[in-house]
XYZ file of C-alpha atoms in Angstrom:
483
model
C 46.345 65.492 74.197
C 42.484 66.339 73.754
C 41.853 69.388 71.692
C 38.611 71.310 71.978
C 37.052 74.343 70.626
C 35.073 76.482 73.258
C 31.525 77.314 72.068
C 30.292 80.304 73.878
C 26.575 80.688 73.793
C 25.330 84.092 75.077
C 21.623 83.363 76.097
C 18.899 85.510 77.300
C 19.329 84.572 80.804
C 22.907 82.899 80.924
C 25.976 82.444 79.060
C 27.004 78.749 78.731
C 30.419 77.546 77.511
C 30.862 73.970 75.999
C 34.304 72.385 75.440
C 33.705 70.453 72.222
C 35.896 67.972 70.579
C 36.034 67.716 66.521
C 33.733 64.635 66.877
C 31.108 66.829 68.433
C 31.477 65.245 72.021
C 31.381 67.614 74.848
C 34.078 67.359 77.431
C 33.387 70.215 79.803
C 30.873 72.942 80.447
C 30.286 75.953 82.634
C 27.433 78.278 83.048
C 26.963 81.785 84.669
C 23.652 83.565 84.827
C 22.397 87.152 84.775
C 19.073 88.805 84.768
C 16.526 89.722 82.094
C 15.057 93.011 83.362
C 11.510 93.460 82.457
C 9.323 96.670 82.889
C 5.564 97.471 82.420
C 5.881 99.124 79.127
C 7.443 96.189 77.217
C 11.039 96.349 78.210
C 12.963 93.319 78.381
C 16.824 94.162 78.599
C 20.151 92.805 79.757
C 23.053 94.629 81.253
C 25.805 94.262 78.596
C 28.572 94.477 81.091
C 27.040 91.825 83.252
C 26.886 89.596 80.395
C 30.605 90.218 79.374
C 31.540 89.509 82.986
C 29.542 86.239 82.948
C 31.079 85.228 79.621
C 34.417 85.960 80.855
C 33.952 83.964 84.242
C 32.268 81.068 82.440
C 35.205 80.870 80.104
C 37.668 80.823 82.702
C 35.696 78.009 84.574
C 35.426 75.927 81.597
C 39.207 76.219 80.704
C 40.020 75.083 84.120
C 37.911 71.754 83.375
C 39.578 71.077 80.067
C 42.557 68.521 79.998
C 44.044 69.623 76.958
C 44.546 72.354 74.370
C 41.886 75.056 73.408
C 42.033 75.523 69.771
C 39.787 78.504 69.414
C 36.688 80.116 70.673
C 33.413 80.423 68.779
C 30.337 82.237 69.601
C 26.498 81.909 69.412
C 23.975 84.147 70.852
C 20.294 84.876 71.079
C 19.272 86.920 68.043
C 17.551 90.263 67.547
C 19.613 92.064 70.449
C 20.548 95.769 70.233
C 22.365 98.413 72.083
C 23.656 101.820 71.482
C 27.619 102.224 71.730
C 29.460 105.740 72.280
C 32.820 106.675 70.387
C 34.789 104.506 72.845
C 32.527 101.534 72.479
C 31.025 101.669 75.783
C 27.210 100.998 76.227
C 24.860 103.928 76.037
C 21.883 101.749 76.645
C 21.201 98.117 78.045
C 20.943 95.403 75.396
C 17.347 94.968 74.143
C 16.490 91.585 73.950
C 14.123 89.795 71.324
C 11.507 89.715 73.961
C 11.570 93.647 74.116
C 8.426 94.903 72.752
C 8.407 98.666 73.096
C 8.474 98.761 69.413
C 4.981 97.126 68.930
C 3.198 100.235 67.773
C 6.001 101.078 65.244
C 6.006 97.482 63.697
C 2.122 97.718 63.725
C 2.311 100.678 61.542
C 4.892 99.390 59.174
C 2.714 96.249 58.738
C -0.273 98.228 58.031
C 1.267 98.884 54.622
C 1.225 95.276 53.545
C 3.130 95.652 50.263
C 5.979 97.518 52.133
C 6.160 94.901 54.901
C 6.270 92.077 52.488
C 9.064 93.734 50.548
C 11.093 94.290 53.445
C 10.364 90.582 54.430
C 11.309 89.336 51.024
C 14.621 91.268 50.868
C 15.837 90.683 54.186
C 14.229 87.308 55.317
C 13.032 88.959 58.479
C 9.436 89.642 59.316
C 8.362 93.295 60.417
C 7.936 92.525 64.086
C 8.794 94.287 67.318
C 11.458 91.601 68.138
C 13.660 92.774 65.378
C 16.170 95.639 65.589
C 14.766 97.424 62.456
C 11.694 98.111 64.582
C 13.689 98.870 67.666
C 15.735 101.424 65.650
C 12.768 103.066 64.408
C 11.350 103.291 67.862
C 14.545 104.843 69.338
C 14.603 107.408 66.529
C 11.017 108.354 67.372
C 11.110 108.218 71.159
C 15.018 109.053 72.010
C 16.224 111.545 69.457
C 18.912 112.973 71.955
C 20.156 109.354 72.482
C 20.344 108.605 68.735
C 22.242 111.822 68.356
C 25.043 110.573 70.872
C 25.026 107.003 69.684
C 28.125 106.467 67.426
C 27.327 102.758 66.728
C 24.507 100.408 67.172
C 25.354 96.597 67.596
C 24.141 93.354 69.028
C 24.998 92.056 72.471
C 27.507 89.427 70.819
C 29.025 92.222 68.707
C 29.890 94.141 71.930
C 31.150 91.160 73.735
C 33.417 90.218 70.786
C 34.687 93.908 70.591
C 35.892 93.497 74.121
C 37.448 90.203 73.442
C 39.093 91.011 70.133
C 39.266 94.961 69.865
C 37.073 94.644 66.698
C 33.347 95.717 66.274
C 32.044 93.065 63.677
C 28.904 91.306 63.162
C 28.586 88.195 61.140
C 25.929 87.440 58.292
C 23.966 85.030 60.567
C 22.892 87.566 63.386
C 22.864 90.301 60.877
C 20.277 88.471 58.800
C 18.184 88.543 62.104
C 18.063 92.334 62.228
C 15.641 92.899 59.429
C 18.310 95.238 57.780
C 20.616 92.737 55.797
C 19.813 92.068 52.056
C 19.981 88.284 52.250
C 21.000 87.856 48.567
C 23.701 90.451 48.485
C 24.823 89.974 52.073
C 24.955 93.646 52.615
C 22.871 96.260 54.506
C 19.674 96.955 52.872
C 19.207 100.533 52.241
C 15.516 100.880 52.294
C 15.504 99.098 55.779
C 18.236 101.435 56.985
C 16.161 104.360 55.989
C 13.281 103.258 58.061
C 15.634 102.408 60.852
C 17.173 106.013 60.759
C 20.813 104.765 60.669
C 23.645 104.919 58.041
C 25.937 101.893 57.195
C 28.874 103.294 59.165
C 26.880 103.236 62.365
C 26.592 99.645 62.154
C 29.442 96.851 62.819
C 31.502 95.657 59.787
C 29.930 92.799 58.221
C 31.944 89.430 58.144
C 31.427 85.632 57.413
C 30.360 83.614 60.299
C 33.801 81.575 60.018
C 35.787 84.829 60.174
C 38.690 84.246 62.668
C 39.591 87.220 64.874
C 42.399 87.154 67.587
C 41.939 87.269 71.338
C 43.408 90.298 73.189
C 45.566 89.676 76.241
C 44.068 88.880 79.678
C 40.863 87.069 78.870
C 40.016 83.976 81.086
C 43.794 83.033 81.221
C 43.770 82.219 77.532
C 46.776 82.968 75.242
C 46.660 86.310 73.427
C 46.226 85.744 69.482
C 43.947 82.561 70.037
C 41.630 82.374 67.046
C 37.967 83.935 67.949
C 35.447 82.740 65.529
C 32.609 85.398 64.788
C 30.026 82.608 65.012
C 26.240 83.158 64.504
C 22.739 83.190 65.798
C 21.644 80.543 68.361
C 18.701 79.393 65.934
C 20.942 78.470 62.899
C 23.729 77.280 65.229
C 21.168 74.910 67.003
C 20.606 73.240 63.555
C 24.276 72.533 63.381
C 24.442 71.331 66.929
C 21.882 68.668 66.527
C 23.060 67.703 63.062
C 20.089 68.985 61.253
C 22.155 70.440 58.366
C 21.092 68.489 55.289
C 18.366 69.280 52.854
C 15.077 68.018 54.367
C 16.317 67.797 58.055
C 14.533 70.215 60.397
C 15.477 71.132 64.040
C 12.500 71.306 66.466
C 13.190 72.991 69.753
C 10.534 73.268 72.598
C 10.913 74.847 75.844
C 9.075 78.023 77.190
C 8.699 78.975 73.698
C 9.531 76.935 70.331
C 10.972 76.975 67.064
C 11.248 74.945 63.864
C 14.070 75.389 61.390
C 15.164 73.564 58.268
C 18.490 74.052 56.265
C 18.651 74.727 52.656
C 21.375 76.200 50.165
C 19.647 79.282 49.095
C 17.819 82.297 50.837
C 14.158 83.030 50.293
C 10.807 82.979 52.093
C 7.161 82.189 51.371
C 4.834 84.524 49.444
C 2.744 85.334 52.467
C 5.675 86.208 54.702
C 5.138 83.561 57.377
C 8.481 82.236 57.823
C 12.136 83.763 58.475
C 15.283 83.134 56.620
C 18.668 83.424 58.438
C 22.181 82.797 57.356
C 24.023 79.790 58.755
C 27.472 79.578 56.990
C 29.102 78.298 53.908
C 26.083 79.254 51.741
C 23.491 77.514 54.046
C 20.385 79.099 55.401
C 17.663 78.270 57.865
C 14.129 78.724 57.108
C 11.565 78.426 59.710
C 9.632 80.244 62.633
C 9.754 80.760 66.234
C 6.582 80.583 68.446
C 6.297 82.538 71.563
C 4.056 80.133 73.318
C 5.311 76.612 74.061
C 5.678 75.048 77.617
C 4.631 78.453 78.887
C 1.010 77.449 78.406
C 1.570 74.511 80.982
C 3.180 76.993 83.357
C 0.345 79.226 83.029
C -2.324 76.358 83.632
C -0.347 75.522 86.608
C -0.420 78.924 88.112
C -4.102 79.311 87.240
C -5.382 75.918 88.779
C -3.003 75.759 91.600
C -1.442 72.401 90.535
C 2.205 71.440 89.932
C 2.988 71.370 86.156
C 4.051 67.603 86.191
C 0.852 66.741 87.925
C -1.316 68.765 85.596
C 0.080 67.541 82.427
C -0.221 63.837 83.853
C -3.915 64.723 84.219
C -4.191 66.219 80.711
C -2.352 63.160 79.201
C -5.110 60.870 80.638
C -7.769 62.752 78.749
C -8.458 61.499 75.272
C -6.903 63.315 72.344
C -8.979 66.239 70.994
C -9.783 67.713 74.416
C -13.488 67.035 74.276
C -13.947 69.276 71.408
C -12.173 72.314 73.038
C -9.977 74.003 70.704
C -7.300 76.649 71.745
C -5.472 79.460 70.115
C -2.598 79.584 72.746
C -1.453 83.155 72.370
C -0.771 84.124 75.947
C 2.333 86.022 74.838
C 0.997 87.279 71.456
C 2.649 85.302 68.606
C 5.389 85.270 66.170
C 5.383 82.717 63.372
C 3.408 82.441 61.280
C 1.463 85.441 62.039
C 4.283 87.823 63.441
C 1.638 89.738 65.409
C 2.118 90.894 68.990
C -1.425 91.722 69.615
C -3.561 88.531 69.575
C -4.777 86.977 72.953
C -5.281 83.350 73.691
C -8.906 81.927 72.983
C -10.577 78.827 74.014
C -13.331 77.797 71.455
C -16.089 75.446 72.578
C -15.790 75.891 76.300
C -18.476 73.984 78.136
C -19.305 73.650 81.894
C -18.016 70.064 82.122
C -14.467 71.182 80.770
C -12.237 71.006 83.733
C -8.539 71.844 84.215
C -7.253 68.645 82.494
C -9.220 69.375 79.348
C -8.262 72.999 79.165
C -4.694 72.106 79.639
C -4.654 69.516 76.945
C -6.444 71.948 74.683
C -3.758 74.414 75.145
C -0.866 71.859 74.565
C -2.800 70.687 71.370
C -2.886 74.360 70.381
C 0.885 74.803 70.580
C 1.229 71.608 68.443
C -1.183 73.183 65.751
C 0.697 76.465 65.884
C 3.970 74.483 65.250
C 2.385 72.563 62.364
C 1.280 75.950 60.944
C 4.892 76.890 60.856
C 5.768 73.399 59.250
C 3.177 74.103 56.570
C 4.479 77.517 55.758
C 8.101 76.110 55.520
C 6.821 73.479 52.792
C 5.006 76.334 51.137
C 8.358 78.135 50.738
C 9.629 75.133 48.883
C 11.563 73.108 51.636
C 10.930 69.470 51.964
C 10.997 68.046 55.381
C 11.501 64.347 55.916
C 13.307 64.250 59.238
C 12.588 66.330 62.474
C 15.189 66.386 65.162
C 13.578 67.701 68.408
C 15.207 68.886 71.589
C 13.911 70.788 74.492
C 12.715 70.361 78.048
C 9.111 70.128 77.247
C 9.802 66.736 75.674
C 10.668 65.084 78.753
C 6.943 64.403 79.171
C 4.900 62.016 76.859
C 1.972 64.378 76.458
C 4.050 67.003 74.539
C 5.742 64.318 72.468
C 2.633 62.534 71.497
C 0.851 65.899 70.715
C 3.536 67.299 68.635
C 4.129 64.264 66.581
C 0.382 64.073 65.799
C 0.347 67.603 64.786
C 3.164 67.376 62.411
C 1.776 63.924 61.114
C 5.458 62.839 61.238
C 7.879 60.894 63.184
C 10.061 62.858 65.530
C 13.629 61.907 66.351
C 15.108 63.086 69.864
C 18.498 64.267 70.438
C 20.350 63.929 73.768
C 21.599 67.265 75.634
C 20.585 71.022 75.592
C 23.727 72.546 74.456
C 22.765 72.572 70.935
C 23.645 76.274 70.029
C 26.909 76.180 71.915
C 28.014 72.779 70.243
C 26.977 74.337 66.932
C 29.149 77.297 67.711
C 32.091 74.912 68.463
C 31.598 72.955 65.350
C 31.439 76.108 63.253
C 34.857 76.874 64.840
C 36.106 73.524 63.782
C 35.007 74.497 60.348
C 36.672 77.774 60.398
C 39.842 76.039 61.654
C 39.861 73.739 58.374
C 39.364 70.635 60.667
C 35.743 69.927 59.675
C 35.486 69.051 56.005
C 31.987 70.688 55.566
C 29.092 71.648 57.905
C 26.785 68.916 56.645
C 29.445 66.413 58.260
C 27.724 67.410 61.454
C 24.716 65.235 60.607
C 26.965 62.222 61.108
C 28.078 63.369 64.525
C 24.880 63.156 66.203
C 22.837 60.185 66.689
C 19.192 60.412 67.691
C 18.451 58.483 70.870
C 14.909 57.634 70.146
C 11.933 58.252 67.987
C 8.256 58.683 68.359
C 5.624 58.058 65.612
C 2.431 59.883 65.275
C -0.977 58.398 65.949
C -2.660 58.460 62.628
C -6.228 59.014 63.916
C -4.985 62.041 65.854
C -3.082 63.349 63.203
C -5.907 63.278 60.751
C -8.219 65.157 63.303
C -5.671 67.869 63.905
C -5.219 68.368 60.288
C -8.844 68.714 59.605
C -8.965 71.311 62.550
C -5.933 73.466 61.553
C -7.857 75.506 58.767
C -10.583 76.402 61.323
C -8.023 77.609 63.753
C -6.592 79.846 60.866
C -10.006 81.342 60.219
C -10.639 81.929 63.909
C -7.272 83.986 64.145
C -8.325 86.014 61.079
C -11.837 86.594 62.605
C -10.227 87.791 65.758
C -8.104 90.241 64.041
C -11.197 91.822 62.514
C -12.696 92.127 66.003
C -9.540 93.922 67.242
C -9.627 96.283 64.565
């Protein structure tokens, strides 16, 4: 009989459930979507009850497809979510997603004290940025004091869903390390951060290890009560596990609308300049890296501006010689996270001439994304982490332009991994580890075999490396203009 762990990945716009065997093979999947509601003041929220309903339905659908025994559930979720709960554990607010930027002014004020911002970052592993619950809570304290007075608990979206499935409100070290309020060396709440956020430890969920096993309550998706429910972790750290990038020197690169680069190591810590994050995985492992807000979105933007389908426009851009005819781009259409953690910058084209058409501009924007990810890679290395293998996933890599540009920007071969269930598979493998069936997390590296590699063009790599310091200086100059 097939035995599986169900990895439940609570994403920003959908929950996906993957039934995964001990060898990492996915035998069934199910998915249920929901809205991310946005507003003109930076709102980007989810309905927690709609997410709970979608997770329950997706679970039931996946269970029906499994011809075998479900050994456990294990959870992954988008990081940096936040909602208020009343004394009965019911939501008082929508769930603010990572994309909710109402706290931008709060984060900007905190970052104005550079010493304070770096101290918080060094202690918690999380940059001061409106994406993170630290800034969101400080915003609520400033703008919604009556709501804060009624809030008995503040939690992440996964914490809420788990509380409905298990009857316990907990958060694991992985998602907690993405709040900006967890001391990453003590694995406990960081009092100076809580003071800024305006909350007490007893207003937050109980901290547990990612491998902590809870028990399923009656009546969930037709599953037996008492079934182990593994607390799980954040989607970023678990994506590393899902693609097997869990040994020192192995990085996971994901590139869709946005992008991220993360490498696993066995100790917490960030770089001195505060350019990278550090989040807990499990079993004493940590992921070091950075997320960029602008990935494939730059091609979507160019498609809308020029009125050409994305695939056609990328094909035109691919036909242009590398270097985009001297046009350089800072692709900050959506502000930027790593390595700047700055919601304010705007996209810039440097060196624009009349003869530059849509293909050159599109190529410049794609190369700008490559350069931004390379800056993240540089920061990861500056933080003391070696990177000798990069495992890449994501829809953007279906096209040759993105593949060749990113490889050239990194100056390093990319290995490609099949599938897009990385976080869900990572959650399931964490579940197998919690059950004692997987001997160690680094065993996951042997379960995933890359399906292909792409090497960089040396000439293109040298050119991009020469240009990168100039792009950093342009960003700094623009900050001075904004001030």
